[in-house]
Amino acid sequence: AARARALRGLLLPDRIRRPPQLAALVIGGAVGVAPLSGAEKEAWGLPRKGGLSLPLPPDIVAARLQQVPLKPGALLVARTNADPKNIDSHCEALLLSRLRQANREDLVELGFVLLYTFLCPCPACAEKIADFARAHEGLLRLELAYERHYIPAESAAFRGGITDASSVAAMRGAGVVVQKLSLASPDAPATADCGPPQRQPSM
């Protein structure tokens, strides 16, 4: 939970309680504490003081992700203006597409990936995350933290019974550590309100 809050704090000012949908991942066990510069925030389409923050076309996001070497300490951010129906251009999908380009041997060195997303991943992205975790079991530990529900339980009747709980269950079933991030206070624990944890990947 501390790592997830540190990553969220690196991306967004504390005053922003309902940030635009975005996702980011950091590779390795530590989250850098150096604040992002205005130029870095602009490049990633992040909110910044004194500047207009706009989401970016998926092709521009993908190109910028390509410029970031996949190594411990790397930070990758995705915020797009794509049509939500285009699931391959969702923020999480773009990050996973870049991560899949790492050689299996390199993943052993990476060891750990923390993924932050404001909304719980949609069912399609959750399945992509689960597939990636299964394909790299034993090579990489994957954790995910989100803040707000995408499909709350009360919407199940309108979604054929699909809710965030089923998305979280799919990811946990593949060994992903999933937590719902609470920002009520710095010491507030992350909650696991979508069911009990399932098996974890071997280290």
Coordinates of N, CA and C in Angstrom, one line a residue:
A1 N 0.8 -1.2 0.0 CA 0.0 0.0 0.0 C 0.9 1.3 0.0
A2 N 2.0 1.2 0.7 CA 2.8 2.4 0.8 C 3.4 2.7 -0.6
R3 N 3.8 1.7 -1.3 CA 4.4 1.9 -2.6 C 3.4 2.4 -3.6
A4 N 2.1 1.9 -3.5 CA 1.1 2.4 -4.4 C 0.8 3.9 -4.1
R5 N 0.7 4.3 -2.8 CA 0.5 5.7 -2.5 C 1.6 6.5 -2.9
A6 N 2.8 6.1 -2.8 CA 4.0 6.8 -3.3 C 3.9 7.1 -4.8
L7 N 3.5 6.0 -5.5 CA 3.4 6.2 -7.0 C 2.2 7.1 -7.3
R8 N 1.1 7.0 -6.6 CA 0.0 7.9 -6.9 C 0.4 9.4 -6.6
G9 N 1.2 9.6 -5.5 CA 1.6 10.9 -5.1 C 2.6 11.5 -6.1
L10 N 3.4 10.6 -6.8 CA 4.3 11.1 -7.8 C 3.6 11.6 -9.0
L11 N 2.4 11.0 -9.3 CA 1.7 11.3 -10.5 C 0.8 12.5 -10.4
L12 N 0.1 12.6 -9.2 CA -1.0 13.5 -9.0 C -0.8 14.3 -7.7
P13 N -1.2 15.6 -7.7 CA -1.2 16.4 -6.5 C -2.2 15.8 -5.5
D14 N -2.0 16.0 -4.2 CA -3.0 15.5 -3.2 C -4.3 16.1 -3.4
R15 N -4.4 17.4 -3.9 CA -5.7 18.1 -4.0 C -6.6 17.4 -5.1
I16 N -6.0 16.6 -6.0 CA -6.9 16.0 -7.0 C -7.4 14.7 -6.5
R17 N -8.7 14.7 -6.1 CA -9.3 13.5 -5.6 C -10.1 12.7 -6.6
R18 N -10.4 13.3 -7.8 CA -11.0 12.6 -8.9 C -10.2 12.8 -10.1
P19 N -9.0 12.2 -10.2 CA -8.1 12.5 -11.4 C -8.7 11.9 -12.6
P20 N -8.2 12.3 -13.8 CA -8.7 11.7 -15.0 C -8.2 10.2 -15.0
Q21 N -8.9 9.4 -15.8 CA -8.5 8.0 -15.9 C -7.1 7.9 -16.5
L22 N -6.2 7.2 -15.8 CA -4.9 7.0 -16.2 C -4.4 5.8 -15.5
A23 N -3.3 5.3 -16.1 CA -2.6 4.1 -15.4 C -1.1 4.3 -15.5
A24 N -0.4 3.8 -14.6 CA 1.1 3.9 -14.6 C 1.6 2.7 -14.0
L25 N 2.9 2.4 -14.3 CA 3.5 1.3 -13.7 C 5.0 1.7 -13.3
V26 N 5.5 1.1 -12.3 CA 6.9 1.3 -11.9 C 7.5 -0.1 -11.8
I27 N 8.7 -0.2 -12.2 CA 9.4 -1.5 -12.2 C 10.4 -1.5 -11.1
G28 N 10.4 -2.6 -10.3 CA 11.3 -2.7 -9.2 C 10.6 -2.4 -7.9
G29 N 11.2 -2.7 -6.8 CA 10.5 -2.6 -5.5 C 10.4 -1.2 -4.9
A30 N 11.1 -0.2 -5.4 CA 11.1 1.1 -4.9 C 10.5 2.1 -5.9
V31 N 9.8 3.1 -5.3 CA 9.2 4.1 -6.1 C 10.0 5.4 -5.9
G32 N 10.5 6.0 -7.0 CA 11.4 7.2 -6.8 C 10.6 8.3 -6.1
V33 N 11.4 9.0 -5.3 CA 10.8 10.1 -4.5 C 11.0 11.5 -5.2
A34 N 11.8 11.6 -6.2 CA 12.0 12.9 -6.9 C 10.8 13.3 -7.6
P35 N 10.3 14.5 -7.4 CA 9.1 14.9 -8.1 C 9.3 15.0 -9.6
L36 N 8.2 14.7 -10.4 CA 8.3 14.9 -11.8 C 8.4 16.3 -12.2
S37 N 9.2 16.7 -13.2 CA 9.3 18.0 -13.6 C 8.0 18.4 -14.4
G38 N 7.8 19.7 -14.7 CA 6.7 20.1 -15.5 C 6.7 19.5 -16.9
A39 N 7.9 19.4 -17.4 CA 8.1 18.9 -18.8 C 7.7 17.4 -18.8
E40 N 8.1 16.7 -17.7 CA 7.8 15.2 -17.7 C 6.3 15.0 -17.5
K41 N 5.6 15.8 -16.7 CA 4.2 15.7 -16.6 C 3.5 16.1 -17.9
E42 N 4.0 17.1 -18.6 CA 3.4 17.4 -19.9 C 3.6 16.3 -20.9
A43 N 4.7 15.7 -20.9 CA 5.0 14.6 -21.8 C 4.1 13.4 -21.6
W44 N 3.7 13.1 -20.3 CA 2.8 12.0 -20.0 C 1.3 12.4 -19.9
G45 N 1.0 13.7 -20.2 CA -0.4 14.2 -20.1 C -0.9 14.2 -18.7
L46 N -0.1 14.5 -17.7 CA -0.5 14.5 -16.3 C -0.9 15.9 -15.9
P47 N -1.8 16.1 -14.9 CA -2.1 17.4 -14.4 C -0.9 18.1 -13.8
R48 N -0.8 19.4 -14.1 CA 0.4 20.1 -13.6 C -0.1 21.6 -13.4
K49 N 0.6 22.2 -12.4 CA 0.3 23.6 -12.1 C 0.6 24.5 -13.2
G50 N -0.3 25.4 -13.5 CA 0.0 26.4 -14.5 C -0.1 25.9 -15.9
G51 N -0.6 24.7 -16.2 CA -0.6 24.2 -17.5 C -1.9 23.4 -17.8
L52 N -2.3 23.3 -19.0 CA -3.5 22.6 -19.4 C -3.1 21.1 -19.6
S53 N -3.9 20.2 -18.9 CA -3.6 18.8 -19.0 C -4.6 18.1 -19.9
L54 N -4.1 17.5 -21.0 CA -5.0 16.9 -21.9 C -4.5 15.4 -22.1
P55 N -5.5 14.5 -22.3 CA -5.1 13.1 -22.7 C -4.5 13.1 -24.1
L56 N -3.8 12.0 -24.4 CA -3.0 12.0 -25.6 C -3.6 10.9 -26.5
P57 N -3.4 11.0 -27.8 CA -3.8 9.9 -28.7 C -3.0 8.6 -28.4
P58 N -3.6 7.5 -28.5 CA -3.0 6.2 -28.2 C -1.6 6.0 -28.9
D59 N -1.5 6.4 -30.2 CA -0.3 6.2 -30.9 C 0.9 7.0 -30.3
I60 N 0.5 8.2 -29.8 CA 1.6 9.0 -29.2 C 2.0 8.4 -27.9
V61 N 1.0 8.0 -27.1 CA 1.3 7.3 -25.8 C 2.2 6.1 -26.1
A62 N 1.8 5.3 -27.0 CA 2.6 4.1 -27.3 C 4.0 4.4 -27.7
A63 N 4.2 5.5 -28.5 CA 5.5 5.9 -29.0 C 6.4 6.3 -27.8
R64 N 5.8 7.0 -26.9 CA 6.5 7.5 -25.7 C 6.9 6.4 -24.8
L65 N 6.0 5.4 -24.7 CA 6.3 4.2 -23.9 C 7.5 3.5 -24.4
Q66 N 7.6 3.4 -25.8 CA 8.7 2.8 -26.4 C 10.0 3.4 -26.1
Q67 N 10.0 4.7 -25.7 CA 11.3 5.4 -25.4 C 11.8 5.1 -24.0
V68 N 11.0 4.4 -23.2 CA 11.4 4.2 -21.8 C 12.0 2.8 -21.7
P69 N 13.3 2.7 -21.3 CA 13.9 1.3 -21.2 C 13.2 0.6 -20.1
L70 N 13.0 -0.7 -20.3 CA 12.4 -1.5 -19.2 C 13.5 -2.0 -18.3
K71 N 13.7 -1.3 -17.2 CA 14.7 -1.6 -16.2 C 14.2 -1.2 -14.9
P72 N 14.8 -1.8 -13.8 CA 14.4 -1.4 -12.5 C 14.4 0.1 -12.3
G73 N 13.4 0.7 -11.7 CA 13.2 2.1 -11.4 C 12.5 2.8 -12.5
A74 N 12.2 2.2 -13.6 CA 11.5 2.8 -14.7 C 10.1 3.2 -14.4
L75 N 9.6 4.3 -14.9 CA 8.2 4.7 -14.7 C 7.6 4.9 -16.1
L76 N 6.4 4.3 -16.3 CA 5.7 4.4 -17.5 C 4.3 4.8 -17.2
V77 N 3.8 5.8 -18.0 CA 2.5 6.4 -17.7 C 1.6 6.3 -19.0
A78 N 0.3 6.1 -18.8 CA -0.6 6.1 -20.0 C -1.8 6.8 -19.6
R79 N -2.1 7.8 -20.4 CA -3.4 8.6 -20.3 C -3.8 8.9 -21.7
T80 N -4.9 8.3 -22.2 CA -5.3 8.5 -23.6 C -6.6 9.1 -23.8
N81 N -6.9 9.6 -25.0 CA -8.2 10.2 -25.3 C -8.9 9.2 -26.3
A82 N -8.6 7.9 -26.2 CA -9.2 6.9 -27.1 C -10.6 6.7 -26.7
D83 N -11.4 6.2 -27.7 CA -12.8 5.8 -27.4 C -12.8 4.7 -26.4
P84 N -13.5 4.7 -25.3 CA -13.5 3.7 -24.3 C -13.8 2.3 -24.9
K85 N -14.6 2.3 -26.0 CA -14.9 1.0 -26.6 C -13.7 0.3 -27.3
N86 N -12.7 1.1 -27.6 CA -11.5 0.5 -28.2 C -10.6 0.0 -27.1
I87 N -10.9 -1.3 -26.7 CA -10.2 -1.8 -25.5 C -8.7 -2.0 -25.6
D88 N -8.2 -2.1 -26.8 CA -6.8 -2.2 -27.0 C -6.0 -0.9 -26.8
S89 N -6.8 0.2 -26.7 CA -6.2 1.5 -26.4 C -6.4 2.0 -25.0
H90 N -7.0 1.1 -24.2 CA -7.1 1.5 -22.8 C -5.7 1.7 -22.2
C91 N -5.7 2.5 -21.1 CA -4.4 2.8 -20.5 C -3.6 1.5 -20.1
E92 N -4.3 0.6 -19.4 CA -3.7 -0.6 -18.9 C -3.2 -1.5 -20.1
A93 N -4.0 -1.5 -21.2 CA -3.6 -2.3 -22.3 C -2.3 -1.8 -23.0
L94 N -2.2 -0.5 -23.1 CA -1.0 0.1 -23.7 C 0.3 -0.2 -22.8
L95 N 0.1 -0.1 -21.5 CA 1.2 -0.4 -20.6 C 1.6 -1.9 -20.7
L96 N 0.6 -2.8 -20.8 CA 0.9 -4.2 -20.9 C 1.6 -4.5 -22.2
S97 N 1.1 -3.9 -23.3 CA 1.7 -4.1 -24.6 C 3.2 -3.8 -24.5
R98 N 3.6 -2.7 -23.9 CA 5.0 -2.4 -23.7 C 5.8 -3.4 -22.9
L99 N 5.1 -3.8 -21.8 CA 5.8 -4.7 -20.9 C 6.0 -6.1 -21.5
R100 N 5.1 -6.5 -22.4 CA 5.3 -7.8 -23.1 C 6.5 -7.8 -24.0
Q101 N 7.0 -6.7 -24.3 CA 8.2 -6.6 -25.2 C 9.5 -7.0 -24.5
A102 N 9.5 -7.1 -23.2 CA 10.7 -7.5 -22.5 C 10.9 -9.0 -22.7
N103 N 12.2 -9.4 -22.8 CA 12.5 -10.8 -22.9 C 12.3 -11.5 -21.6
R104 N 11.9 -12.7 -21.6 CA 11.6 -13.5 -20.4 C 12.9 -13.4 -19.5
E105 N 14.0 -13.5 -20.0 CA 15.2 -13.4 -19.2 C 15.4 -12.1 -18.5
D106 N 15.0 -11.0 -19.2 CA 15.0 -9.7 -18.6 C 14.0 -9.5 -17.4
L107 N 12.9 -10.3 -17.5 CA 11.9 -10.1 -16.5 C 12.4 -10.6 -15.1
V108 N 13.3 -11.6 -15.1 CA 13.9 -12.1 -13.9 C 14.6 -10.9 -13.2
E109 N 15.3 -10.1 -14.0 CA 16.0 -8.9 -13.4 C 15.0 -7.9 -12.9
L110 N 13.9 -7.7 -13.7 CA 12.9 -6.7 -13.2 C 12.3 -7.1 -11.9
G111 N 11.9 -8.3 -11.8 CA 11.4 -8.9 -10.5 C 10.1 -8.5 -10.0
F112 N 9.7 -7.2 -10.1 CA 8.5 -6.7 -9.5 C 8.0 -5.6 -10.3
V113 N 6.7 -5.6 -10.5 CA 6.0 -4.5 -11.2 C 4.8 -4.0 -10.4
L114 N 4.7 -2.7 -10.2 CA 3.5 -2.2 -9.5 C 2.7 -1.4 -10.5
L115 N 1.4 -1.7 -10.7 CA 0.5 -1.0 -11.6 C -0.5 -0.3 -10.8
Y116 N -0.6 1.0 -11.1 CA -1.6 1.9 -10.5 C -2.6 2.3 -11.6
T117 N -3.9 2.2 -11.3 CA -4.9 2.7 -12.2 C -6.0 3.4 -11.3
F118 N -6.5 4.5 -11.8 CA -7.5 5.2 -11.0 C -8.8 4.4 -10.9
L119 N -9.3 3.9 -12.0 CA -10.4 3.0 -12.0 C -10.0 1.6 -12.0
C120 N -10.8 0.7 -11.4 CA -10.5 -0.7 -11.5 C -10.5 -1.1 -13.0
P121 N -9.5 -1.9 -13.4 CA -9.5 -2.3 -14.8 C -10.8 -2.9 -15.3
C122 N -11.2 -2.6 -16.5 CA -12.4 -3.2 -17.1 C -12.2 -4.7 -17.3
P123 N -13.2 -5.4 -17.5 CA -13.1 -6.9 -17.7 C -12.1 -7.3 -18.7
A124 N -12.0 -6.6 -19.8 CA -11.1 -7.0 -20.9 C -9.6 -6.7 -20.4
C125 N -9.4 -5.6 -19.8 CA -8.0 -5.3 -19.3 C -7.6 -6.2 -18.2
A126 N -8.6 -6.5 -17.3 CA -8.3 -7.5 -16.2 C -7.9 -8.8 -16.8
E127 N -8.5 -9.3 -17.8 CA -8.2 -10.5 -18.4 C -6.8 -10.5 -19.1
K128 N -6.4 -9.3 -19.7 CA -5.1 -9.1 -20.2 C -4.0 -9.2 -19.1
I129 N -4.3 -8.6 -18.0 CA -3.4 -8.6 -16.9 C -3.3 -10.0 -16.3
A130 N -4.4 -10.7 -16.2 CA -4.3 -12.1 -15.7 C -3.5 -13.0 -16.7
D131 N -3.7 -12.8 -18.0 CA -3.0 -13.6 -18.9 C -1.5 -13.3 -18.9
F132 N -1.1 -12.1 -18.7 CA 0.3 -11.7 -18.6 C 0.9 -12.3 -17.3
A133 N 0.2 -12.3 -16.2 CA 0.7 -12.8 -14.9 C 0.8 -14.3 -15.1
R134 N -0.1 -15.0 -15.7 CA 0.0 -16.5 -15.8 C 1.2 -16.8 -16.7
A135 N 1.4 -16.1 -17.8 CA 2.5 -16.4 -18.7 C 3.9 -16.1 -18.1
H136 N 3.9 -15.3 -17.0 CA 5.2 -15.0 -16.4 C 5.3 -15.4 -15.0
E137 N 4.5 -16.4 -14.6 CA 4.5 -16.9 -13.2 C 5.9 -17.4 -12.8
G138 N 6.3 -17.0 -11.7 CA 7.7 -17.4 -11.2 C 8.8 -16.5 -11.7
L139 N 8.5 -15.6 -12.7 CA 9.5 -14.7 -13.2 C 9.3 -13.3 -12.6
L140 N 8.1 -12.9 -12.4 CA 7.7 -11.6 -12.1 C 6.6 -11.5 -11.1
R141 N 6.7 -10.6 -10.1 CA 5.6 -10.4 -9.1 C 4.9 -9.2 -9.6
L142 N 3.6 -9.3 -9.8 CA 2.8 -8.2 -10.3 C 1.7 -7.8 -9.2
E143 N 1.8 -6.5 -8.9 CA 0.8 -5.9 -8.0 C 0.0 -4.8 -8.7
L144 N -1.3 -4.7 -8.3 CA -2.1 -3.7 -8.9 C -2.9 -3.0 -7.8
A145 N -3.0 -1.6 -7.9 CA -3.7 -0.8 -6.9 C -4.7 0.1 -7.7
Y146 N -5.9 0.2 -7.3 CA -6.9 1.1 -8.0 C -7.6 1.9 -6.9
E147 N -8.2 3.0 -7.3 CA -8.9 3.8 -6.3 C -10.4 3.7 -6.3
R148 N -11.0 3.8 -7.5 CA -12.4 3.8 -7.7 C -13.0 2.6 -8.5
H149 N -14.2 2.3 -8.2 CA -14.8 1.2 -8.9 C -15.1 1.6 -10.4
Y150 N -15.0 0.6 -11.2 CA -15.4 0.8 -12.6 C -16.8 0.2 -12.8
I151 N -17.1 -1.0 -12.3 CA -18.4 -1.5 -12.4 C -18.8 -1.9 -10.9
P152 N -19.4 -1.0 -10.2 CA -19.8 -1.4 -8.8 C -20.8 -2.5 -8.7
A153 N -20.9 -3.1 -7.5 CA -21.7 -4.3 -7.4 C -23.2 -4.0 -7.7
E154 N -23.7 -2.8 -7.5 CA -25.1 -2.4 -7.7 C -25.4 -2.4 -9.2
S155 N -24.3 -2.4 -10.1 CA -24.6 -2.4 -11.5 C -24.6 -3.8 -12.1
A156 N -24.5 -4.8 -11.3 CA -24.4 -6.2 -11.8 C -25.6 -6.6 -12.6
A157 N -26.8 -6.1 -12.3 CA -28.0 -6.5 -13.0 C -28.0 -6.0 -14.4
F158 N -27.2 -4.9 -14.6 CA -27.2 -4.3 -16.0 C -26.0 -4.8 -16.8
R159 N -25.1 -5.6 -16.2 CA -23.9 -6.0 -16.8 C -23.8 -7.5 -16.9
G160 N -24.9 -8.2 -16.9 CA -24.9 -9.6 -16.9 C -24.2 -10.3 -15.8
G161 N -24.3 -9.7 -14.6 CA -23.6 -10.2 -13.4 C -22.1 -9.9 -13.3
I162 N -21.6 -9.2 -14.3 CA -20.2 -8.8 -14.3 C -20.0 -7.5 -13.4
T163 N -19.1 -7.6 -12.5 CA -18.7 -6.4 -11.7 C -17.2 -6.4 -11.5
D164 N -16.7 -5.4 -10.8 CA -15.3 -5.3 -10.5 C -14.9 -6.6 -9.7
A165 N -15.8 -7.2 -8.9 CA -15.4 -8.3 -8.2 C -15.0 -9.5 -9.1
S166 N -15.6 -9.6 -10.2 CA -15.2 -10.7 -11.1 C -13.9 -10.4 -11.8
S167 N -13.7 -9.1 -12.1 CA -12.4 -8.7 -12.7 C -11.2 -8.9 -11.7
V168 N -11.5 -8.5 -10.4 CA -10.4 -8.7 -9.4 C -10.2 -10.2 -9.2
A169 N -11.3 -11.0 -9.2 CA -11.1 -12.5 -9.0 C -10.3 -13.1 -10.1
A170 N -10.5 -12.6 -11.3 CA -9.7 -13.1 -12.5 C -8.2 -12.8 -12.3
M171 N -7.9 -11.6 -11.9 CA -6.5 -11.2 -11.7 C -5.9 -11.9 -10.5
R172 N -6.6 -12.0 -9.4 CA -6.1 -12.7 -8.3 C -5.9 -14.2 -8.5
G173 N -6.8 -14.8 -9.3 CA -6.7 -16.2 -9.7 C -5.4 -16.5 -10.5
A174 N -4.9 -15.4 -11.1 CA -3.6 -15.6 -11.9 C -2.4 -15.2 -11.1
G175 N -2.6 -14.9 -9.8 CA -1.5 -14.6 -8.9 C -1.2 -13.1 -8.7
V176 N -2.0 -12.2 -9.3 CA -1.8 -10.8 -9.2 C -2.3 -10.3 -7.8
V177 N -1.5 -9.5 -7.1 CA -1.8 -9.0 -5.8 C -2.6 -7.7 -6.1
V178 N -3.9 -7.7 -5.7 CA -4.8 -6.6 -6.0 C -5.3 -5.9 -4.8
Q179 N -5.2 -4.6 -4.7 CA -5.7 -3.8 -3.6 C -6.5 -2.6 -4.0
K180 N -7.5 -2.2 -3.3 CA -8.2 -1.0 -3.5 C -7.6 0.1 -2.6
L181 N -7.1 1.1 -3.2 CA -6.3 2.1 -2.5 C -7.2 3.1 -1.8
S182 N -7.0 3.3 -0.5 CA -7.8 4.3 0.2 C -6.8 5.5 0.5
L183 N -7.3 6.7 0.2 CA -6.4 7.9 0.4 C -7.0 8.8 1.5
A184 N -7.9 8.2 2.3 CA -8.5 9.0 3.4 C -7.5 9.6 4.3
S185 N -6.4 8.9 4.6 CA -5.3 9.4 5.4 C -4.0 8.7 5.0
P186 N -2.9 9.3 5.2 CA -1.6 8.6 4.9 C -1.5 7.2 5.5
D187 N -2.1 7.0 6.6 CA -1.9 5.7 7.3 C -3.1 4.8 7.1
A188 N -4.0 5.2 6.2 CA -5.2 4.3 6.0 C -4.7 3.1 5.2
P189 N -5.2 1.9 5.6 CA -4.8 0.7 5.0 C -5.5 0.6 3.6
A190 N -4.8 -0.1 2.7 CA -5.5 -0.5 1.5 C -6.5 -1.6 1.8
T191 N -7.6 -1.5 1.1 CA -8.6 -2.5 1.3 C -8.7 -3.6 0.3
A192 N -9.2 -4.7 0.6 CA -9.3 -5.8 -0.3 C -10.8 -6.2 -0.3
D193 N -11.6 -5.3 -1.0 CA -13.1 -5.5 -0.8 C -13.7 -6.3 -1.9
C194 N -13.0 -7.0 -2.7 CA -13.5 -7.7 -3.8 C -13.3 -9.2 -3.7
G195 N -13.2 -9.7 -2.5 CA -13.0 -11.1 -2.3 C -11.6 -11.4 -1.7
P196 N -11.4 -12.6 -1.2 CA -10.2 -13.0 -0.5 C -9.1 -13.2 -1.5
P197 N -7.8 -12.9 -1.2 CA -6.7 -13.2 -2.1 C -6.7 -14.6 -2.5
Q198 N -6.2 -14.9 -3.7 CA -6.0 -16.3 -4.1 C -4.5 -16.5 -4.2
R199 N -4.1 -17.6 -4.9 CA -2.7 -18.0 -4.9 C -1.8 -16.9 -5.4
Q200 N -0.6 -16.8 -4.9 CA 0.4 -15.9 -5.3 C 1.4 -16.6 -6.2
P201 N 2.1 -15.8 -7.1 CA 3.1 -16.5 -7.9 C 4.3 -16.8 -7.0
S202 N 5.0 -17.9 -7.4 CA 6.2 -18.3 -6.7 C 7.3 -17.3 -7.0
M203 N 8.2 -17.1 -6.0 CA 9.3 -16.2 -6.2 C 10.6 -16.9 -6.4

